[in-house]
């Protein structure tokens, strides 16, 4: 009994101290929704693994995910030059960077890490890399066999690990006890429980304001943990929004993502081979309604496969709006009769609500569809093999806008080109964008690509769901750019 | 036990092989290159035929006591299990203790005072708790004890305090069932002839209830508790999810979703062993509770000898 009283007292005292001396805090508690399995520089797989890796490892340079080249900052590399033909990238590596074990970081470590990415099954680059060399300790030279315009953002997303540590440690240690050169060093990981990091005092950009970082694995109750002050920062579901908005000391920031929710039409099957039918379906969808009903308002209406803050997007590209009359007109023109059966909308359990609303929208213009809910792996199997008519899902093709070739070009049919769209002009445009070094010309190419995709209604894109970050109001955070990557180095308590 | 384990492993292995998807494409996702997927599957040995994989797996267990390496974490499966099983065991034990304390005692009182106000109240309360969904009860407990009162943590499994809310979530709903079972069993027993005989010979109410009725009424209750405990070693998926507790339930569900065959197999076999042990203990307990059962075994032994 006495012990309980003591414990309660301590807890109350702790609550009080955190309330009163919030400004003295140098720790941060962050909720993650699933455990991590790997903190390997290149062999990671989930957003949580990437986010934690971003604190432990540094990169050659910082390139924001929205491709805004004005905001590129030097990191391990103080700068770079590119040869005339766009094939040779030469990075100058700083000499004052050290790994968490105290050893200096050299160009050799950078070359090793880039090679890790190229060889990795998990991550990589679409560039055709010829050689990665470190002629001396402060120079990294990467030579491509063919120009690849987004290569800088690709290479600058790579986490730089230690070659010496890789050679000395077991494969398992290298993956689970990472040594990086970033602002935070790895302390411990308890399976399904937490990951603990602490500030690295030898970090070349200075020590961060937040010294101790605790990531807690919280599967479903992150909002509750925020409300009881057990965590300070968490990604939350839109459904928790009303509950958290009622809390005066919690701020919620919506973050745009390039992920898109959409209806796939199998172009290999009639009537979806008729562009008018695809346009009609695009006009038949009430996107505002879907955003309100399915995403609780936390998504940006957008019929374009390219997110609005992403490189290459323009408001001049065609936007499909809700216009059922126009849809009926187009269907009549295409000779599709009232009450035509389109087959089923394939979906996984998590997309079944989306499919239901889409089914109702199609019914409103006289198109019938059934819903076919499959277990996730079966769903993916059926989707990639083209064994479906319609399919409702969310996709993410992160990185440079060049990534959209996965959804729109012939070589990716059977992978992520779910519409099975094959068009010579489109394939050629992506090939040109891939090698175009000039920014203006490249933007023009993407404009052509996206106009073409929109006019031909290759997909029926609905919206870009947003990530919601909720955090304590006393925590100073930096603006979240596309995809919501964050660097705790820039955070502080006021 | 060994045929049981072999049967269990063959069954689970077959079912897993029949489900769609392969670990390579599940881990790497839809944008992965086919050659990368094939390379990863080959690394896991997943490209080999079913029987080769099955017998290699069994061989490793029998000859090397090796449960294999997880596809997802690339670490020994036994580590994943041992990181979680203590939590599951503690939660199961605490839940059973509370369940037993509440369910059995209230069941007895309810039966002894049949049709009293207390009995009716308890039966109604039991019905309410038996009908409450576990995840909702968990969230309500969090709202009251963590958010409003700030007394107990929302997540984790570091100290005993972290186990209080999960224990309540698991035990309150199952205690209700136990109460109803104990009550029914007691009511049936007190109508037996030997109870009337005991009362007729002048034994006090206490003695009749504790010595004569309860012992006999407890047999079905213990059976139910034993199998219940055995099953709860498989993890309380709902409580583990709501309270973010590393446990066997979420380990299994995640592994199945990721098609992490070695983890699913290892956890299943581990639980099969645990379950067999619990059933054995329950059988031994019977003998202590009911001397007739002990006597039966003894006679059989004598008969054979």
Short mmCIF file of N, CA and C in Angstrom, two decimals, chain B residues 102-195:
data_model
loop_
_atom_site.label_atom_id
_atom_site.label_comp_id
_atom_site.label_asym_id
_atom_site.label_seq_id
_atom_site.Cartn_x
_atom_site.Cartn_y
_atom_site.Cartn_z
N UNK B 102 -12.34 -12.88 -8.89
CA UNK B 102 -13.65 -12.26 -9.11
C UNK B 102 -14.69 -13.29 -9.51
N UNK B 103 -14.36 -14.05 -10.57
CA UNK B 103 -15.34 -14.95 -11.17
C UNK B 103 -15.79 -16.05 -10.23
N UNK B 104 -14.82 -16.76 -9.63
CA UNK B 104 -15.20 -17.91 -8.80
C UNK B 104 -15.89 -17.45 -7.52
N UNK B 105 -15.32 -16.45 -6.84
CA UNK B 105 -15.92 -16.05 -5.57
C UNK B 105 -17.32 -15.47 -5.80
N UNK B 106 -17.45 -14.62 -6.80
CA UNK B 106 -18.77 -14.05 -7.03
C UNK B 106 -19.74 -15.11 -7.52
N UNK B 107 -19.24 -16.08 -8.28
CA UNK B 107 -20.09 -17.17 -8.74
C UNK B 107 -20.64 -17.97 -7.58
N UNK B 108 -19.77 -18.23 -6.58
CA UNK B 108 -20.21 -18.99 -5.40
C UNK B 108 -21.28 -18.21 -4.64
N UNK B 109 -20.96 -16.93 -4.37
CA UNK B 109 -21.92 -16.10 -3.61
C UNK B 109 -23.25 -16.06 -4.35
N UNK B 110 -23.15 -15.86 -5.66
CA UNK B 110 -24.35 -15.77 -6.47
C UNK B 110 -25.19 -17.04 -6.37
N UNK B 111 -24.52 -18.19 -6.38
CA UNK B 111 -25.24 -19.46 -6.33
C UNK B 111 -25.85 -19.70 -4.96
N UNK B 112 -25.07 -19.37 -3.93
CA UNK B 112 -25.55 -19.63 -2.57
C UNK B 112 -26.75 -18.75 -2.26
N UNK B 113 -26.67 -17.51 -2.72
CA UNK B 113 -27.79 -16.58 -2.49
C UNK B 113 -28.68 -16.49 -3.74
N UNK B 114 -28.98 -17.62 -4.32
CA UNK B 114 -29.74 -17.59 -5.58
C UNK B 114 -31.03 -16.81 -5.44
N UNK B 115 -31.33 -16.00 -6.45
CA UNK B 115 -32.54 -15.17 -6.54
C UNK B 115 -32.55 -14.01 -5.55
N UNK B 116 -31.45 -13.81 -4.80
CA UNK B 116 -31.39 -12.62 -3.95
C UNK B 116 -31.10 -11.40 -4.83
N UNK B 117 -31.20 -10.22 -4.25
CA UNK B 117 -30.90 -9.00 -5.02
C UNK B 117 -29.45 -9.04 -5.49
N UNK B 118 -28.55 -9.44 -4.57
CA UNK B 118 -27.12 -9.51 -4.88
C UNK B 118 -26.88 -10.41 -6.10
N UNK B 119 -27.50 -11.57 -6.10
CA UNK B 119 -27.36 -12.52 -7.20
C UNK B 119 -27.79 -11.88 -8.51
N UNK B 120 -28.97 -11.25 -8.46
CA UNK B 120 -29.49 -10.66 -9.71
C UNK B 120 -28.56 -9.55 -10.21
N UNK B 121 -28.09 -8.72 -9.29
CA UNK B 121 -27.18 -7.64 -9.69
C UNK B 121 -25.93 -8.23 -10.33
N UNK B 122 -25.35 -9.23 -9.67
CA UNK B 122 -24.10 -9.79 -10.19
C UNK B 122 -24.29 -10.45 -11.56
N UNK B 123 -25.42 -11.15 -11.72
CA UNK B 123 -25.67 -11.80 -13.01
C UNK B 123 -25.81 -10.75 -14.12
N UNK B 124 -26.50 -9.65 -13.79
CA UNK B 124 -26.66 -8.59 -14.80
C UNK B 124 -25.30 -7.95 -15.11
N UNK B 125 -24.54 -7.63 -14.05
CA UNK B 125 -23.22 -7.02 -14.27
C UNK B 125 -22.34 -7.95 -15.11
N UNK B 126 -22.39 -9.24 -14.79
CA UNK B 126 -21.59 -10.22 -15.54
C UNK B 126 -21.99 -10.21 -17.00
N UNK B 127 -23.31 -10.15 -17.24
CA UNK B 127 -23.79 -10.15 -18.60
C UNK B 127 -23.27 -8.91 -19.34
N UNK B 128 -23.28 -7.77 -18.66
CA UNK B 128 -22.80 -6.52 -19.27
C UNK B 128 -21.32 -6.67 -19.64
N UNK B 129 -20.51 -7.13 -18.68
CA UNK B 129 -19.08 -7.24 -18.96
C UNK B 129 -18.77 -8.28 -20.02
N UNK B 130 -19.54 -9.38 -20.02
CA UNK B 130 -19.31 -10.40 -21.04
C UNK B 130 -19.61 -9.85 -22.42
N UNK B 131 -20.49 -8.83 -22.50
CA UNK B 131 -20.88 -8.31 -23.81
C UNK B 131 -20.02 -7.14 -24.27
N UNK B 132 -19.25 -6.54 -23.37
CA UNK B 132 -18.42 -5.38 -23.76
C UNK B 132 -17.27 -5.85 -24.65
N UNK B 133 -17.08 -5.21 -25.80
CA UNK B 133 -15.91 -5.57 -26.61
C UNK B 133 -14.62 -5.18 -25.88
N UNK B 134 -13.62 -6.07 -25.93
CA UNK B 134 -12.39 -5.85 -25.19
C UNK B 134 -11.69 -4.55 -25.53
N UNK B 135 -11.62 -4.22 -26.85
CA UNK B 135 -10.87 -3.02 -27.22
C UNK B 135 -11.53 -1.75 -26.68
N UNK B 136 -12.89 -1.79 -26.62
CA UNK B 136 -13.60 -0.62 -26.10
C UNK B 136 -13.34 -0.47 -24.61
N UNK B 137 -13.40 -1.59 -23.89
CA UNK B 137 -13.13 -1.55 -22.45
C UNK B 137 -11.72 -1.00 -22.21
N UNK B 138 -10.75 -1.48 -23.03
CA UNK B 138 -9.37 -1.02 -22.89
C UNK B 138 -9.27 0.49 -23.09
N UNK B 139 -9.91 0.98 -24.14
CA UNK B 139 -9.85 2.42 -24.43
C UNK B 139 -10.51 3.24 -23.32
N UNK B 140 -11.62 2.70 -22.76
CA UNK B 140 -12.28 3.43 -21.67
C UNK B 140 -11.39 3.47 -20.43
N UNK B 141 -10.72 2.34 -20.14
CA UNK B 141 -9.81 2.32 -18.99
C UNK B 141 -8.69 3.34 -19.19
N UNK B 142 -8.18 3.42 -20.43
CA UNK B 142 -7.13 4.40 -20.73
C UNK B 142 -7.65 5.82 -20.52
N UNK B 143 -8.87 6.07 -21.02
CA UNK B 143 -9.44 7.41 -20.89
C UNK B 143 -9.54 7.81 -19.42
N UNK B 144 -10.01 6.88 -18.59
CA UNK B 144 -10.21 7.21 -17.18
C UNK B 144 -8.88 7.26 -16.43
N UNK B 145 -8.09 6.18 -16.51
CA UNK B 145 -6.93 6.07 -15.63
C UNK B 145 -5.68 6.75 -16.18
N UNK B 146 -5.57 6.89 -17.50
CA UNK B 146 -4.35 7.50 -18.04
C UNK B 146 -4.55 8.96 -18.40
N UNK B 147 -5.66 9.26 -19.07
CA UNK B 147 -5.82 10.64 -19.56
C UNK B 147 -6.42 11.53 -18.47
N UNK B 148 -7.51 11.07 -17.83
CA UNK B 148 -8.14 11.91 -16.80
C UNK B 148 -7.32 11.92 -15.51
N UNK B 149 -7.04 10.74 -14.99
CA UNK B 149 -6.38 10.68 -13.67
C UNK B 149 -4.86 10.68 -13.77
N UNK B 150 -4.33 10.41 -14.95
CA UNK B 150 -2.88 10.35 -15.18
C UNK B 150 -2.18 9.42 -14.17
N UNK B 151 -2.84 8.30 -13.86
CA UNK B 151 -2.29 7.38 -12.87
C UNK B 151 -1.50 6.25 -13.50
N UNK B 152 -1.98 5.76 -14.63
CA UNK B 152 -1.37 4.56 -15.21
C UNK B 152 -0.95 4.82 -16.65
N UNK B 153 0.12 4.15 -17.10
CA UNK B 153 0.62 4.40 -18.45
C UNK B 153 -0.30 3.85 -19.54
N UNK B 154 -0.22 4.47 -20.71
CA UNK B 154 -1.03 4.07 -21.86
C UNK B 154 -0.41 2.87 -22.58
N UNK B 155 0.92 2.79 -22.56
CA UNK B 155 1.59 1.78 -23.37
C UNK B 155 2.81 1.23 -22.62
N UNK B 156 3.32 0.13 -23.12
CA UNK B 156 4.56 -0.40 -22.60
C UNK B 156 4.37 -1.60 -21.69
N UNK B 157 5.50 -2.21 -21.28
CA UNK B 157 5.45 -3.40 -20.44
C UNK B 157 6.67 -3.44 -19.52
N UNK B 158 7.13 -2.26 -19.08
CA UNK B 158 8.38 -2.21 -18.31
C UNK B 158 8.20 -2.66 -16.86
N UNK B 159 7.15 -2.16 -16.21
CA UNK B 159 6.95 -2.49 -14.80
C UNK B 159 5.58 -3.12 -14.60
N UNK B 160 5.33 -3.59 -13.40
CA UNK B 160 4.03 -4.20 -13.10
C UNK B 160 2.89 -3.22 -13.32
N UNK B 161 3.17 -1.92 -13.08
CA UNK B 161 2.14 -0.91 -13.27
C UNK B 161 1.60 -0.93 -14.69
N UNK B 162 2.48 -1.24 -15.66
CA UNK B 162 2.05 -1.29 -17.05
C UNK B 162 1.07 -2.42 -17.29
N UNK B 163 1.04 -3.39 -16.36
CA UNK B 163 0.20 -4.56 -16.59
C UNK B 163 -1.20 -4.41 -16.00
N UNK B 164 -1.42 -3.36 -15.21
CA UNK B 164 -2.69 -3.26 -14.50
C UNK B 164 -3.87 -3.13 -15.47
N UNK B 165 -3.79 -2.15 -16.36
CA UNK B 165 -4.91 -1.94 -17.28
C UNK B 165 -5.10 -3.12 -18.24
N UNK B 166 -4.02 -3.65 -18.86
CA UNK B 166 -4.23 -4.82 -19.72
C UNK B 166 -4.87 -5.98 -18.95
N UNK B 167 -4.41 -6.19 -17.70
CA UNK B 167 -4.97 -7.29 -16.92
C UNK B 167 -6.48 -7.09 -16.72
N UNK B 168 -6.86 -5.87 -16.36
CA UNK B 168 -8.28 -5.60 -16.17
C UNK B 168 -9.06 -5.83 -17.47
N UNK B 169 -8.49 -5.36 -18.58
CA UNK B 169 -9.17 -5.52 -19.86
C UNK B 169 -9.43 -6.99 -20.16
N UNK B 170 -8.40 -7.81 -19.95
CA UNK B 170 -8.56 -9.23 -20.26
C UNK B 170 -9.48 -9.90 -19.24
N UNK B 171 -9.27 -9.61 -17.94
CA UNK B 171 -9.93 -10.42 -16.92
C UNK B 171 -11.38 -10.02 -16.70
N UNK B 172 -11.69 -8.73 -16.82
CA UNK B 172 -13.09 -8.34 -16.53
C UNK B 172 -14.07 -9.03 -17.47
N UNK B 173 -13.69 -9.13 -18.75
CA UNK B 173 -14.62 -9.76 -19.68
C UNK B 173 -14.67 -11.27 -19.45
N UNK B 174 -13.51 -11.89 -19.17
CA UNK B 174 -13.56 -13.34 -19.03
C UNK B 174 -14.05 -13.76 -17.64
N UNK B 175 -13.85 -12.89 -16.63
CA UNK B 175 -14.36 -13.21 -15.29
C UNK B 175 -15.87 -13.36 -15.34
N UNK B 176 -16.50 -12.56 -16.18
CA UNK B 176 -17.95 -12.62 -16.29
C UNK B 176 -18.39 -14.02 -16.71
N UNK B 177 -17.70 -14.58 -17.68
CA UNK B 177 -18.04 -15.92 -18.14
C UNK B 177 -17.82 -16.95 -17.04
N UNK B 178 -16.72 -16.76 -16.32
CA UNK B 178 -16.38 -17.71 -15.25
C UNK B 178 -17.42 -17.64 -14.13
N UNK B 179 -17.89 -16.43 -13.84
CA UNK B 179 -18.92 -16.26 -12.81
C UNK B 179 -20.15 -17.09 -13.18
N UNK B 180 -20.55 -16.96 -14.43
CA UNK B 180 -21.76 -17.66 -14.86
C UNK B 180 -21.55 -19.17 -14.82
N UNK B 181 -20.35 -19.61 -15.19
CA UNK B 181 -20.07 -21.05 -15.17
C UNK B 181 -20.06 -21.58 -13.74
N UNK B 182 -19.36 -20.85 -12.84
CA UNK B 182 -19.28 -21.29 -11.44
C UNK B 182 -20.68 -21.34 -10.83
N UNK B 183 -21.47 -20.31 -11.12
CA UNK B 183 -22.82 -20.25 -10.55
C UNK B 183 -23.64 -21.45 -11.02
N UNK B 184 -23.62 -21.71 -12.31
CA UNK B 184 -24.41 -22.81 -12.85
C UNK B 184 -23.95 -24.14 -12.26
N UNK B 185 -22.63 -24.30 -12.20
CA UNK B 185 -22.08 -25.56 -11.70
C UNK B 185 -22.42 -25.77 -10.23
N UNK B 186 -22.33 -24.69 -9.44
CA UNK B 186 -22.67 -24.76 -8.02
C UNK B 186 -24.14 -25.11 -7.85
N UNK B 187 -25.00 -24.47 -8.62
CA UNK B 187 -26.44 -24.71 -8.48
C UNK B 187 -26.78 -26.16 -8.78
N UNK B 188 -26.08 -26.70 -9.76
CA UNK B 188 -26.34 -28.10 -10.10
C UNK B 188 -25.88 -29.00 -8.97
N UNK B 189 -24.72 -28.69 -8.39
CA UNK B 189 -24.16 -29.54 -7.34
C UNK B 189 -25.01 -29.52 -6.08
N UNK B 190 -25.48 -28.31 -5.71
CA UNK B 190 -26.22 -28.25 -4.43
C UNK B 190 -27.54 -29.02 -4.51
N UNK B 191 -27.95 -29.39 -5.71
CA UNK B 191 -29.19 -30.17 -5.82
C UNK B 191 -28.91 -31.66 -5.73
N UNK B 192 -27.63 -32.04 -5.66
CA UNK B 192 -27.28 -33.47 -5.63
C UNK B 192 -27.69 -34.09 -4.29
N UNK B 193 -27.89 -35.40 -4.29
CA UNK B 193 -28.31 -36.15 -3.10
C UNK B 193 -27.30 -36.00 -1.96
N UNK B 194 -25.98 -36.07 -2.30
CA UNK B 194 -24.98 -36.09 -1.22
C UNK B 194 -24.94 -34.77 -0.45
N UNK B 195 -25.40 -33.69 -1.09
CA UNK B 195 -25.46 -32.42 -0.37
C UNK B 195 -26.59 -32.50 0.65
#
